[in-house]
Rosetta silent file (secondary structure, phi, psi, omega in degrees, C-alpha in Angstrom):
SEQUENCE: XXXXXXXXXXXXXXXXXXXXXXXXXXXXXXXXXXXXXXXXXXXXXXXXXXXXXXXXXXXXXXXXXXXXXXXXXXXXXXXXXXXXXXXXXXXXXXXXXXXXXXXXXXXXXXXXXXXXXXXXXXXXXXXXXXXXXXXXXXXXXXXXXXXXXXXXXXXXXXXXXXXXXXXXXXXXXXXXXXXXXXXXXXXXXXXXXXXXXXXXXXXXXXXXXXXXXXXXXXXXXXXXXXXXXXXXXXXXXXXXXXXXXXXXXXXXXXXXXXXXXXXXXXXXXXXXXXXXXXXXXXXXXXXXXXXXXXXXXXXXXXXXX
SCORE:     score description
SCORE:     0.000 S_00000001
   1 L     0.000  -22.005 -179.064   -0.568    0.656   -2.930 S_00000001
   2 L  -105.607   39.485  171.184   -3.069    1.816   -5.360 S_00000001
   3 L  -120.969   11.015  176.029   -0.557    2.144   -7.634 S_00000001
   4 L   -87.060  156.473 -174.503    0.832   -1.703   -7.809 S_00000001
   5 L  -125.783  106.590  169.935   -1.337   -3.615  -10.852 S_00000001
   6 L   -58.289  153.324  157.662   -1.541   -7.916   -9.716 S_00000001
   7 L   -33.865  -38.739 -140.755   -1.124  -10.389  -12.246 S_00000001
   8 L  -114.823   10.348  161.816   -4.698  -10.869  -12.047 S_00000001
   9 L   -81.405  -57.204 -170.351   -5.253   -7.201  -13.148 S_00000001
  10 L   -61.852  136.072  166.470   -3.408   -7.336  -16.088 S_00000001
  11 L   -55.558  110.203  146.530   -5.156   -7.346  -19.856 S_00000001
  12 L   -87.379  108.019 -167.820   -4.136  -10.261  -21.478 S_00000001
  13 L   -53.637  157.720  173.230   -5.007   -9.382  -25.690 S_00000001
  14 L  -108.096   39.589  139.360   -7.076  -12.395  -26.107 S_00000001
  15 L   -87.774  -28.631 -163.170   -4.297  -13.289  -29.100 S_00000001
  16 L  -144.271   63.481 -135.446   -2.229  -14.117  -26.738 S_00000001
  17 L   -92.431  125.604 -171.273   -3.924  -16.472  -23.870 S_00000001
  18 L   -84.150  139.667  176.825   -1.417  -16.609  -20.464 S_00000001
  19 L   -75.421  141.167  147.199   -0.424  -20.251  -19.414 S_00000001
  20 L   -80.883  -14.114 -146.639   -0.779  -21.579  -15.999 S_00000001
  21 L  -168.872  172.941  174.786    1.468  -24.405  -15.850 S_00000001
  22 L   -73.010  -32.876 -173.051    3.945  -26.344  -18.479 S_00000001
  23 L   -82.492  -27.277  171.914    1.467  -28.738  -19.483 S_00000001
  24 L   -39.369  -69.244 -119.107   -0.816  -25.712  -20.509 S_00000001
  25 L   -81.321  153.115 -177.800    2.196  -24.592  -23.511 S_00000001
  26 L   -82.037  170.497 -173.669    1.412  -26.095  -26.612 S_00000001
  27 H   -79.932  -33.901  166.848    3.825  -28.823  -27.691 S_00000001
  28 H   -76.469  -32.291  170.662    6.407  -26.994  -29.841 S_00000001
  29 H   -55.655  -67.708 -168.028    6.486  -23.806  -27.288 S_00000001
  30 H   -19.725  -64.179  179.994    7.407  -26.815  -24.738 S_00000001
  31 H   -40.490  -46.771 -142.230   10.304  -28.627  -26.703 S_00000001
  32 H   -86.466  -35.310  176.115   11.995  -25.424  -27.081 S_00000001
  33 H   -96.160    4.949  156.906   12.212  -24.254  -23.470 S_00000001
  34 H   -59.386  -63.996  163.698   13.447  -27.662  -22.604 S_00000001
  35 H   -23.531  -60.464  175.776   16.208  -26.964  -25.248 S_00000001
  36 H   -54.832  -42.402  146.252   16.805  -23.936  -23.656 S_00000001
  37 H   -42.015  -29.715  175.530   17.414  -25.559  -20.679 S_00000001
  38 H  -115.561   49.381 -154.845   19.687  -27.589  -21.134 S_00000001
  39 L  -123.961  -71.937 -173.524   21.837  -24.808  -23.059 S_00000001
  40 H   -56.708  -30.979 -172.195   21.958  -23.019  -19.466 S_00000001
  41 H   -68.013  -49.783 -172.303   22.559  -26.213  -17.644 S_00000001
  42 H   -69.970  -39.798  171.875   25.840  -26.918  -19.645 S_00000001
  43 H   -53.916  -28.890  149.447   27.295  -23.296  -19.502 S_00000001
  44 H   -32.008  -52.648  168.062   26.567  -23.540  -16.252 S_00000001
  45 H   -72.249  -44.529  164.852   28.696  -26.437  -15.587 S_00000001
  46 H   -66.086  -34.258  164.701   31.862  -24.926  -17.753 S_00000001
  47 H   -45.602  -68.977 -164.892   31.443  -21.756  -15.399 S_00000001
  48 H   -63.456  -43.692  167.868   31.488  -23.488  -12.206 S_00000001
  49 H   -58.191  -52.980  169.459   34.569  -25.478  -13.657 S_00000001
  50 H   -42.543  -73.675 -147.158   36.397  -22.119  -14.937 S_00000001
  51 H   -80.391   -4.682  172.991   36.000  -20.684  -11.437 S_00000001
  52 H   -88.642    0.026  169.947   37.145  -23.770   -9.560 S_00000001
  53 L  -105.023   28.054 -175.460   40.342  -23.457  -11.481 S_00000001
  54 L   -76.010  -48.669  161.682   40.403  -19.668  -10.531 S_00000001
  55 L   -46.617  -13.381 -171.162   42.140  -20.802   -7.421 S_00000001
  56 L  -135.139  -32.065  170.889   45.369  -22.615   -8.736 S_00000001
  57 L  -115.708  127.155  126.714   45.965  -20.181  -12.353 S_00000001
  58 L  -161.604 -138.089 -136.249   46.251  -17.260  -12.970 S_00000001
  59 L  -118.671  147.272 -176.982   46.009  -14.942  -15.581 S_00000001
  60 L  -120.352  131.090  174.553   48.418  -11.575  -15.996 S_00000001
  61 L  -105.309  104.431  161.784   46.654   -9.238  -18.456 S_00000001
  62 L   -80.754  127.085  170.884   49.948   -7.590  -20.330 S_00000001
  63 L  -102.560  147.208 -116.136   48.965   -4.084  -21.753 S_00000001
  64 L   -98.930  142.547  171.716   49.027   -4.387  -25.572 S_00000001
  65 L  -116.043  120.670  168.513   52.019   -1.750  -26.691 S_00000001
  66 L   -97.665  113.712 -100.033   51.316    0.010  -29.803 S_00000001
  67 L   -96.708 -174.804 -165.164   53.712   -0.711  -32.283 S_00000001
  68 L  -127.548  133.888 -156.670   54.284    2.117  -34.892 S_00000001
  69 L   -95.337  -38.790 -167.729   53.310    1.623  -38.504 S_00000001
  70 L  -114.123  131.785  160.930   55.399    4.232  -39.986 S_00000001
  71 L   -27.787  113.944  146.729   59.523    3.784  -40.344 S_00000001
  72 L   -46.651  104.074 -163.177   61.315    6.579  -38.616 S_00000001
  73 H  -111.088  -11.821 -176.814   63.301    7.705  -41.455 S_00000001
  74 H   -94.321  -16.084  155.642   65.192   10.479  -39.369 S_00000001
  75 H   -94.027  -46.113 -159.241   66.979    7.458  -37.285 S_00000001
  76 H   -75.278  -60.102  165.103   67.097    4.986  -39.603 S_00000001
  77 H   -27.377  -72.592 -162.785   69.181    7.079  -42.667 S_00000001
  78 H   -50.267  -18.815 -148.588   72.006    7.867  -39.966 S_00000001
  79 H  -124.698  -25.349  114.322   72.274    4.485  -38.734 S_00000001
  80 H   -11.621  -64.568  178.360   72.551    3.169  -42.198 S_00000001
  81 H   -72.657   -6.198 -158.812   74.778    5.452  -43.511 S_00000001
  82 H   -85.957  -26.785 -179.824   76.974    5.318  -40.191 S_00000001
  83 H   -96.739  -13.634  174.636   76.813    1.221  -40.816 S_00000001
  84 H   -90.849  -54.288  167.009   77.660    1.393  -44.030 S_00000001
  85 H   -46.529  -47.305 -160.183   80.587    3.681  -43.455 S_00000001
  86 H   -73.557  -41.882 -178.662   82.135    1.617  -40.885 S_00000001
  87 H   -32.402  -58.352 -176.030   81.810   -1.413  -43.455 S_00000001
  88 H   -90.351    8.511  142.330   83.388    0.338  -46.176 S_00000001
  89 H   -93.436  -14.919 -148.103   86.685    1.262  -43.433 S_00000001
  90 H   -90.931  -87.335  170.829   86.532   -1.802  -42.733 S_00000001
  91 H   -49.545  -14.319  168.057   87.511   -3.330  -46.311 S_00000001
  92 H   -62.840  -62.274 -175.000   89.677   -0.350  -47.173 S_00000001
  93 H   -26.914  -44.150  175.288   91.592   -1.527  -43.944 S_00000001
  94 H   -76.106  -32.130 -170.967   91.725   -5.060  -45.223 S_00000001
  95 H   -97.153  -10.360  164.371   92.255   -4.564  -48.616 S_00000001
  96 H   -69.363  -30.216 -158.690   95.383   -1.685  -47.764 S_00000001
  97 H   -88.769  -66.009  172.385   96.725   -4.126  -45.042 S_00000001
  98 H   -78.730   29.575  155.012   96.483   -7.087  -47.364 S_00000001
  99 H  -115.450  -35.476  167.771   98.359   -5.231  -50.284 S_00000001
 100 H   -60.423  -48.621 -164.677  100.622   -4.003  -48.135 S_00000001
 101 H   -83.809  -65.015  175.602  101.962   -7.898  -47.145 S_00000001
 102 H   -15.220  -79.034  163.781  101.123   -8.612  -50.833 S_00000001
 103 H   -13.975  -87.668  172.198  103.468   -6.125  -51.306 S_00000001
 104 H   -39.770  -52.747 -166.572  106.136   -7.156  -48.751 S_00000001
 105 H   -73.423  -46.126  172.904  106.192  -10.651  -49.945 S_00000001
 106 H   -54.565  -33.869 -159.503  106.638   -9.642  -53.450 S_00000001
 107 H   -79.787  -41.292 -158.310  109.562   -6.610  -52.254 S_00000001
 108 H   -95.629  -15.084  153.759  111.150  -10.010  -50.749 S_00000001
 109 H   -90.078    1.421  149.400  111.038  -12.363  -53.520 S_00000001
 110 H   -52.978  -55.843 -160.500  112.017   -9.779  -55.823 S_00000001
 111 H   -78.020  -53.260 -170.956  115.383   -9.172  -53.536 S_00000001
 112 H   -52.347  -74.384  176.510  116.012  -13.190  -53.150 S_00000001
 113 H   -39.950  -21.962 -176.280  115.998  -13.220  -56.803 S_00000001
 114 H   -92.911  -13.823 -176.188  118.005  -10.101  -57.650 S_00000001
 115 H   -81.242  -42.064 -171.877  120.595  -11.617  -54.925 S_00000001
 116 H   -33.471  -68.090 -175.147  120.503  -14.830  -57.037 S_00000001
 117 H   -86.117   47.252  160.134  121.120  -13.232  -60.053 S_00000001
 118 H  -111.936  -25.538  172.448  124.242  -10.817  -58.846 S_00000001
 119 H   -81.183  -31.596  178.292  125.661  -14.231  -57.959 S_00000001
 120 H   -80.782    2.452  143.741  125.405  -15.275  -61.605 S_00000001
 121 H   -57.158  -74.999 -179.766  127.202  -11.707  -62.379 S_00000001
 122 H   -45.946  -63.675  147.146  129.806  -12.612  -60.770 S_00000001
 123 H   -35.574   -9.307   97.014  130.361  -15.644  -61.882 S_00000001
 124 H   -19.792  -68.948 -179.846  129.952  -14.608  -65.197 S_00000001
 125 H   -48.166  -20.089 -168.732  132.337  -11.643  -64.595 S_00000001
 126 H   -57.685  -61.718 -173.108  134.559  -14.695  -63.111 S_00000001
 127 H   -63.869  -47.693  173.084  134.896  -16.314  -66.479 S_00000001
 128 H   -28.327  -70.549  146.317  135.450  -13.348  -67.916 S_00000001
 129 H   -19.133  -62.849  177.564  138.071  -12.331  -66.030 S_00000001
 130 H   -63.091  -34.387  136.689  139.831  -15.603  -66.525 S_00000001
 131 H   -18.822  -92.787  165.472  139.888  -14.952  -69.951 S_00000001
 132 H   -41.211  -27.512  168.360  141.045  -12.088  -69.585 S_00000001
 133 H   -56.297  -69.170  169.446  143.932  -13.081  -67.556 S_00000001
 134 H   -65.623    0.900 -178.263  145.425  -15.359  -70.292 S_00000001
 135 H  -114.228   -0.291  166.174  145.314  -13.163  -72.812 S_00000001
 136 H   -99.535   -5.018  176.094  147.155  -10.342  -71.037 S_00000001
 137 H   -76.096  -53.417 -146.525  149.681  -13.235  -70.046 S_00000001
 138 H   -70.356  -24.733  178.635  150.438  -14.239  -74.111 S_00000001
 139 H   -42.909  -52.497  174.191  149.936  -10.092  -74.431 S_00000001
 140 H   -55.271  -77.053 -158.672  152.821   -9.827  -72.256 S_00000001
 141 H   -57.738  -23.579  168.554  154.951  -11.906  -73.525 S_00000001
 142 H   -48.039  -72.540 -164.844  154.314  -11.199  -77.477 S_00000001
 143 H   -26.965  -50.408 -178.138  155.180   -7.685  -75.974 S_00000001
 144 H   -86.840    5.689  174.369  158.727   -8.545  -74.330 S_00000001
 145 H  -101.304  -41.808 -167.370  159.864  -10.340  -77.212 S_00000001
 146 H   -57.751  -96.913  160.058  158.274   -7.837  -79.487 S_00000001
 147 H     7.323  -64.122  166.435  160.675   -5.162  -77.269 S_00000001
 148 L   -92.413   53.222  174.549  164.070   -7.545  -77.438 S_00000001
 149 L    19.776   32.501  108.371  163.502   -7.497  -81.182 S_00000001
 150 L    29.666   84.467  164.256  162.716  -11.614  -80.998 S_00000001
 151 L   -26.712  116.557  132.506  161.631  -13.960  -83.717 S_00000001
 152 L   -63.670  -19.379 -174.349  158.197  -13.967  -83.421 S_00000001
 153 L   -73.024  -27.602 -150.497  156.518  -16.864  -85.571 S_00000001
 154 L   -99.019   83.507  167.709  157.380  -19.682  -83.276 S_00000001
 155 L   -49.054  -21.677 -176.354  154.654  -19.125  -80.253 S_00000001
 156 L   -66.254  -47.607  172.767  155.722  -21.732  -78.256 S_00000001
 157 L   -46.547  -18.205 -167.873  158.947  -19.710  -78.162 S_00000001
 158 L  -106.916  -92.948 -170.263  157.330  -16.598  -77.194 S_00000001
 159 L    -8.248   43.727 -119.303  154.965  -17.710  -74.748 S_00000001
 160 L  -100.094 -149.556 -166.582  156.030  -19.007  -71.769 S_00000001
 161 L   -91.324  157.953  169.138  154.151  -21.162  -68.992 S_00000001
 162 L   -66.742  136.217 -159.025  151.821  -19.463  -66.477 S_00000001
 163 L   -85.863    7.728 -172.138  153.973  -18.295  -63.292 S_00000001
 164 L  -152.833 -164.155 -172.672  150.753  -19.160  -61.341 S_00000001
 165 L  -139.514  121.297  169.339  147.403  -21.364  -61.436 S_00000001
 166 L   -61.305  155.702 -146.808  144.131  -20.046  -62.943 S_00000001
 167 L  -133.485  132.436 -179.215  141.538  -21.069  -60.984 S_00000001
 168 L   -68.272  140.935 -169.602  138.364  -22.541  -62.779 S_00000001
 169 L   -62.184  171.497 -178.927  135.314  -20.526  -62.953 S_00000001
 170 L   -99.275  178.263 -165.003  132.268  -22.245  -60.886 S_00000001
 171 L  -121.087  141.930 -171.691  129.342  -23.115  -63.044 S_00000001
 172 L   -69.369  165.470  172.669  126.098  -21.250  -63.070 S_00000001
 173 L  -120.571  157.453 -166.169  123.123  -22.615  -61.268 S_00000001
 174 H   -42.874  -48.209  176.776  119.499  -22.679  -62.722 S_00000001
 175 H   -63.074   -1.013 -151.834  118.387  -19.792  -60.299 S_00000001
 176 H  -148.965   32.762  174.518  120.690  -17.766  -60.758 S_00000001
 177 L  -137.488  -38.662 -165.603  119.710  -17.626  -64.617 S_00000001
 178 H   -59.062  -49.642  179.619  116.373  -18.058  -64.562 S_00000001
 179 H   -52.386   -7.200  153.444  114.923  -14.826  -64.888 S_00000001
 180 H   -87.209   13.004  169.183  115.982  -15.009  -68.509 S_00000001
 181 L   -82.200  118.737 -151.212  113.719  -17.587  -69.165 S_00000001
 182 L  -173.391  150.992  147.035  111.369  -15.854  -71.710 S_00000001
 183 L   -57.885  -47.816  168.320  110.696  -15.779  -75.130 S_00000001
 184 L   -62.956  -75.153  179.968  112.416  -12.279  -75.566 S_00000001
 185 H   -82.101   44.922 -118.636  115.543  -13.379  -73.578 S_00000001
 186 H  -111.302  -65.005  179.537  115.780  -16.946  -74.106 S_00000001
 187 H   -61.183    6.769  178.889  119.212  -16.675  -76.162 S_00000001
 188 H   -79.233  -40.392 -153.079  121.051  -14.772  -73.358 S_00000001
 189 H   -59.024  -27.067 -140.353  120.621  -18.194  -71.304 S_00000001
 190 H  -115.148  -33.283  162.055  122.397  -20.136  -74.578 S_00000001
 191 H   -72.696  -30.396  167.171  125.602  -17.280  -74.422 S_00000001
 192 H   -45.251  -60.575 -159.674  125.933  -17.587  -70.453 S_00000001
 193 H   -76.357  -50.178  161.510  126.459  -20.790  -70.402 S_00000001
 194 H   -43.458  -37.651  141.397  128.710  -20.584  -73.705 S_00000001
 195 H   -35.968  -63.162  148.323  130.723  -18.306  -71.779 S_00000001
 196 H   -15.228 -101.716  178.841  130.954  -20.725  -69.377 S_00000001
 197 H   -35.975  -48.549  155.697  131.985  -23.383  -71.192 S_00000001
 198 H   -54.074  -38.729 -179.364  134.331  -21.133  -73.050 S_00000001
 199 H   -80.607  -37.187 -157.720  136.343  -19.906  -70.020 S_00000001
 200 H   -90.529  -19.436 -174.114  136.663  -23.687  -68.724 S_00000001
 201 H   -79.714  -36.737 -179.475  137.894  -24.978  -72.112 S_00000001
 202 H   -65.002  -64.010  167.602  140.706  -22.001  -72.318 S_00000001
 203 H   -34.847  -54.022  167.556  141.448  -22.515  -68.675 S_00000001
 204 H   -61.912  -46.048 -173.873  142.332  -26.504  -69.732 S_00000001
 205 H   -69.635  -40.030 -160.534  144.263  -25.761  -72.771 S_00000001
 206 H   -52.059  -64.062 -133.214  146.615  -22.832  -70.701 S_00000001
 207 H   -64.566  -48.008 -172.631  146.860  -25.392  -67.921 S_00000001
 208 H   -71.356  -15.563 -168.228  147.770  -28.189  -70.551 S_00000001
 209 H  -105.988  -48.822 -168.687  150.491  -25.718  -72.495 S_00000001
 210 H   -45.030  -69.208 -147.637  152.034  -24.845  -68.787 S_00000001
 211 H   -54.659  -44.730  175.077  152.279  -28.419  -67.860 S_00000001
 212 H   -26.738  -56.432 -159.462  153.757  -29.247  -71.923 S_00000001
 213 H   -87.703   -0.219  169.183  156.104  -26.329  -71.634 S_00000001
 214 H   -62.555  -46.507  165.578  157.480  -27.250  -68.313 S_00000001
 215 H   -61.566  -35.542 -170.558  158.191  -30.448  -69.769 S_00000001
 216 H   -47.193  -55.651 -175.405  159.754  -28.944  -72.786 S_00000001
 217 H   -70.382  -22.210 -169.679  162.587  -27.022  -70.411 S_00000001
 218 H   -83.151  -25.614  160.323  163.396  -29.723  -68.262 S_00000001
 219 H   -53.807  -49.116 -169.676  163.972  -31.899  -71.669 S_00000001
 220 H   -66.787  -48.504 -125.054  166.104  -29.046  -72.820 S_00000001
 221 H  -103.155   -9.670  171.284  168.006  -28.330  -69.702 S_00000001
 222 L   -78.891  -11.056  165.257  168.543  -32.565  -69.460 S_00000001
 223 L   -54.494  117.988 -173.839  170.422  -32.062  -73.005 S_00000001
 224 L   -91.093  -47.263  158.271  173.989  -31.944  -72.121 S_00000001
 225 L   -84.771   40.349  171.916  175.480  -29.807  -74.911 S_00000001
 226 L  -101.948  118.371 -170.900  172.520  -27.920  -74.369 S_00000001
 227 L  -111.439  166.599 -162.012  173.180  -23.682  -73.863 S_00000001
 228 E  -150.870  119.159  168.133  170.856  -21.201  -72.710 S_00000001
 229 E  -137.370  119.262  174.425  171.947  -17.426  -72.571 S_00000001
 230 E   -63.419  159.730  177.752  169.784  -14.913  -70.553 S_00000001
 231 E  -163.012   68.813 -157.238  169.083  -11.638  -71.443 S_00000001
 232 L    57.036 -120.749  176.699  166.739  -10.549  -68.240 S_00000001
 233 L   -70.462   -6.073 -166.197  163.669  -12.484  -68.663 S_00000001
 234 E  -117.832  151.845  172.232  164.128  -13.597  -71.567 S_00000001
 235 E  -112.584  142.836  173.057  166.335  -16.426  -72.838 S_00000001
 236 E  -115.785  123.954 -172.091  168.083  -17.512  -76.200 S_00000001
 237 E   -82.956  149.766  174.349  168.720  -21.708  -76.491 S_00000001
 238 L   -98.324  131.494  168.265  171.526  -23.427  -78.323 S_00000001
 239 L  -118.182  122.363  174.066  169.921  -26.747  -79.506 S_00000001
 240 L   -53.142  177.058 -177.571  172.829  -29.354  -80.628 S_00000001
 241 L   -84.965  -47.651  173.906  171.820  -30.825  -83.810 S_00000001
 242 L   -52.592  -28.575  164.627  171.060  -34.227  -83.262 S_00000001
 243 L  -100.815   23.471  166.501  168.057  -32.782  -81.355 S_00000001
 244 H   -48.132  -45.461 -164.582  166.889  -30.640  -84.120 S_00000001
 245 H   -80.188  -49.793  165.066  164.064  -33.071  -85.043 S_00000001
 246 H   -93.336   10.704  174.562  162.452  -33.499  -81.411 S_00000001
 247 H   -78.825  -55.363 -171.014  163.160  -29.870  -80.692 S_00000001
 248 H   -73.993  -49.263  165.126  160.695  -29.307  -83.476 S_00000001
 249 H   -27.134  -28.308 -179.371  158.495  -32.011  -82.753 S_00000001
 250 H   -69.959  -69.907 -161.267  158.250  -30.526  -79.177 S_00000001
 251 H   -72.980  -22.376  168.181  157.433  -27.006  -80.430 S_00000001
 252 H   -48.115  -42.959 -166.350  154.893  -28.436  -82.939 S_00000001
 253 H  -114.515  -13.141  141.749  152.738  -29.921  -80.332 S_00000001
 254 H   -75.208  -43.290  141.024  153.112  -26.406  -78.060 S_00000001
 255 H   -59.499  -29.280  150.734  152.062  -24.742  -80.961 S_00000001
 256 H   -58.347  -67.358 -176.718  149.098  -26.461  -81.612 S_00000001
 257 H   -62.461  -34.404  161.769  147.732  -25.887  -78.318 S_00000001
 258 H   -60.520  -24.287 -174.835  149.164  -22.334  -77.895 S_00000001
 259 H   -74.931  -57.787 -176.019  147.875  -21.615  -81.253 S_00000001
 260 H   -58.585  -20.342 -174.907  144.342  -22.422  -80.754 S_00000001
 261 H   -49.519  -87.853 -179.939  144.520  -20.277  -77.423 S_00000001
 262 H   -26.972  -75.293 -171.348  145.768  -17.291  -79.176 S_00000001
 263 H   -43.909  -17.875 -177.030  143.361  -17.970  -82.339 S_00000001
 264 H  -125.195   -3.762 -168.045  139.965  -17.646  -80.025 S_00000001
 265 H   -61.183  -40.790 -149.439  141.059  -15.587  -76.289 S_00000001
 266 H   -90.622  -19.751  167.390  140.572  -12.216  -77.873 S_00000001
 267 H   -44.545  -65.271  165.242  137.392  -13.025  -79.610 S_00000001
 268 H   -22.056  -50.652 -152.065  136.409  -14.855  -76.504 S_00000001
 269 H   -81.976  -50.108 -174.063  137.214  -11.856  -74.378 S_00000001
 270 H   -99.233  -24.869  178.099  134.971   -9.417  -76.200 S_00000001
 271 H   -61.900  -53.846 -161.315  131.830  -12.029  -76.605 S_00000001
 272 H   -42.638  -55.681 -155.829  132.333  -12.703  -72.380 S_00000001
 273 H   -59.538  -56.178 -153.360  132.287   -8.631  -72.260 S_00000001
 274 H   -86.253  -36.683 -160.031  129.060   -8.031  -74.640 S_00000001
 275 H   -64.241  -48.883 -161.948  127.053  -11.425  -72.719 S_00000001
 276 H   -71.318  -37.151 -171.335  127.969   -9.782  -68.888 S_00000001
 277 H   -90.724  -42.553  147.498  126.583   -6.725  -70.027 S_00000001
 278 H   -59.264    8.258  160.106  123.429   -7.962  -71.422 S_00000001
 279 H   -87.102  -45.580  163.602  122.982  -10.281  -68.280 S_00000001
 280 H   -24.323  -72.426 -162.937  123.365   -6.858  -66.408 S_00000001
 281 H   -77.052   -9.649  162.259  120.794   -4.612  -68.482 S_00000001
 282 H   -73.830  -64.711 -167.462  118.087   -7.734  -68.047 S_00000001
 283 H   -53.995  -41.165  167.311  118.254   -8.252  -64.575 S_00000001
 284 H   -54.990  -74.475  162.903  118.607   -4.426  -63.853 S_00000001
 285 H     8.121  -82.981 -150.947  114.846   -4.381  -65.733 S_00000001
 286 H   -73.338  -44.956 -156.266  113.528   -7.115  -63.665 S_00000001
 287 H  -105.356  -24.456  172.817  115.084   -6.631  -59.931 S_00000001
 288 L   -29.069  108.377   27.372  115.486   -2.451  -60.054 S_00000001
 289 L  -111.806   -6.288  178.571  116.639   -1.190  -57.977 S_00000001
 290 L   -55.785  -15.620  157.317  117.585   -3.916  -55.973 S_00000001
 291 L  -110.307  132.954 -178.975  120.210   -4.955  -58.993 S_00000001
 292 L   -94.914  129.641  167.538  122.041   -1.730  -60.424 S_00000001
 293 L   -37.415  140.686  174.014  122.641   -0.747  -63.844 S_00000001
 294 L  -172.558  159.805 -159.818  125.927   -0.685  -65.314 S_00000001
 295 L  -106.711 -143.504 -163.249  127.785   -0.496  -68.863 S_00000001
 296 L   -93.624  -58.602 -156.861  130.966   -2.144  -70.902 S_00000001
 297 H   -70.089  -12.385 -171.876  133.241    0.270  -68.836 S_00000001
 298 H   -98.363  -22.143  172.256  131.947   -0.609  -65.392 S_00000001
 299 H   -63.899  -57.763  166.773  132.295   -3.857  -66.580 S_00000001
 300 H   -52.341  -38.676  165.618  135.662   -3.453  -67.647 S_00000001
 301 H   -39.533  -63.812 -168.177  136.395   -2.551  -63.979 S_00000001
 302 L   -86.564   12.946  168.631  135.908   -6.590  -62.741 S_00000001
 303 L  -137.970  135.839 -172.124  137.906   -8.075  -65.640 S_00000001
 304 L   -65.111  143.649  151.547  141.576   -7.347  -65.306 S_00000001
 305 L  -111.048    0.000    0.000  143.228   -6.654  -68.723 S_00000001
């Protein structure tokens, strides 16, 4: 006990004179700890609110994870390149797969087209052929007359009618041509067709000298003093005289049409020959191998002579 010191012990410095009461404090100390007062009253009052909503919320304290500042570069590189790889299979895959149908699609409109144009070979080889046909008939027959030593000048006389009926070539169609549409082969397209055109024109006059010379014998053979003496195939006529005049007249207007035959078949014969084989060596170019190469002798094979 005689070590507690009362209030009424303690030195007060006489600088600094102790208050009894509120109204002692000077007037500006006062104001201040009023202030102060009402600082604590209101904090007071958000406390007591905070803890009466302590009861109905609360609060989960998540501990804070601490993130890492520096890149892993020893994970990330693999998993880059490993993403990167798979990318770049990825678009090989796509771009082999779509070249490949690229491909395919191309392989099969190549082959439609190379079938196209082997049907305009043929047909081409067709006319040919027909061509050829009449000019190994008048061959023939120059030949057997030529043989029973025969007056030759008079063709109608030599010739006779076709023992059968050439059959007209079909006509090409645009597709089955087309692939020579080009600046470099542009003029094959203008002998094809002249081929054509050539075979169907031959093909009318034979047809027209058959049907002439048919008439011609049955005129003759209606001729009453009219004689005929065989000598195998071939025959020699007696014409009376009074029918000297339309006897020539007859042979005049079988000779004109037999004549022009004869004047263009063998030329005909060898352009049809030189055309089929440059429609060959184009299309072999463009459709190879699906169209095959082939020359004047392979050629020769499909046109009878």
């Amino acid at each position: 006990m005689n070590n507690l010191t009362t209030a009424s012990q303690l030195s007060v410095p006489k600088s600094q004179p102790f208050y009894q009461s509120r109204e002692e404090l000077p007037q500006p100390l006062c104001f201040a700890t009023l202030k102060f007062r009402e600082k604590l009253s209101m904090f007071q009052d958000f406390f007591d609110r905070f803890y009466e909503l302590g009861s109905s919320v609360k609060i989960i304290v998540m501990p804070a994870v601490e993130s890492k500042s520096v890149l892993d570069w020893s994970t990330l590189i693999p998993t880059m390149v490993g993403g990167i790889a798979t990318i770049l299979a990825a678009l090989l895959a796509f771009g082999l797969g779509y070249w490949e149908d690229r491909k395919n699609r191309g392989d099969e409109r190549l082959r439609a087209a190379a079938v196209n144009a082997m049907a305009g070979y043929f047909k081409l080889a067709e006319s040919a052929n027909l061509v050829a046909n009449i000019k190994s008939h008048i061959d023939k027959s120059y030949k057997a007359a030529e043989d029973a030593g025969l007056n030759q000048s008079e063709p109608f006389l030599t010739v006779g009618p076709s023992a059968g009926l050439f059959t007209e070539p079909e006509r090409l169609k645009p597709q089955e041509y087309s692939f020579l549409m080009g600046k470099e082969h542009f003029d094959v397209i203008g002998e094809v067709l002249f081929v054509k055109q050539r075979a169907i024109n031959l093909n009318h006059l034979f047809l027209q000298y058959t049907d002439m010379k048919i008439d011609f014998q049955k005129w003759l053979c209606n001729i009453e003093s009219f004689e005929r003496k065989m000598d195998g195939p071939l025959a020699a006529d007696i014409i009376p005289p009074e029918y000297k005049l339309k006897f020539d007249v007859r042979g005049a207007n079988l000779n004109q049409v037999i004549g022009s035959i004869i004047e263009h078949v063998r030329h005909d014969l060898l352009f049809a020959e030189t055309v089929t084989n440059k429609f060959i060596l184009v299309a072999h170019r463009k459709f190879n191998p699906h169209f095959q190469n082939s020359n004047s002798e392979s050629i020769k094979k499909h046109v009878m002579r």
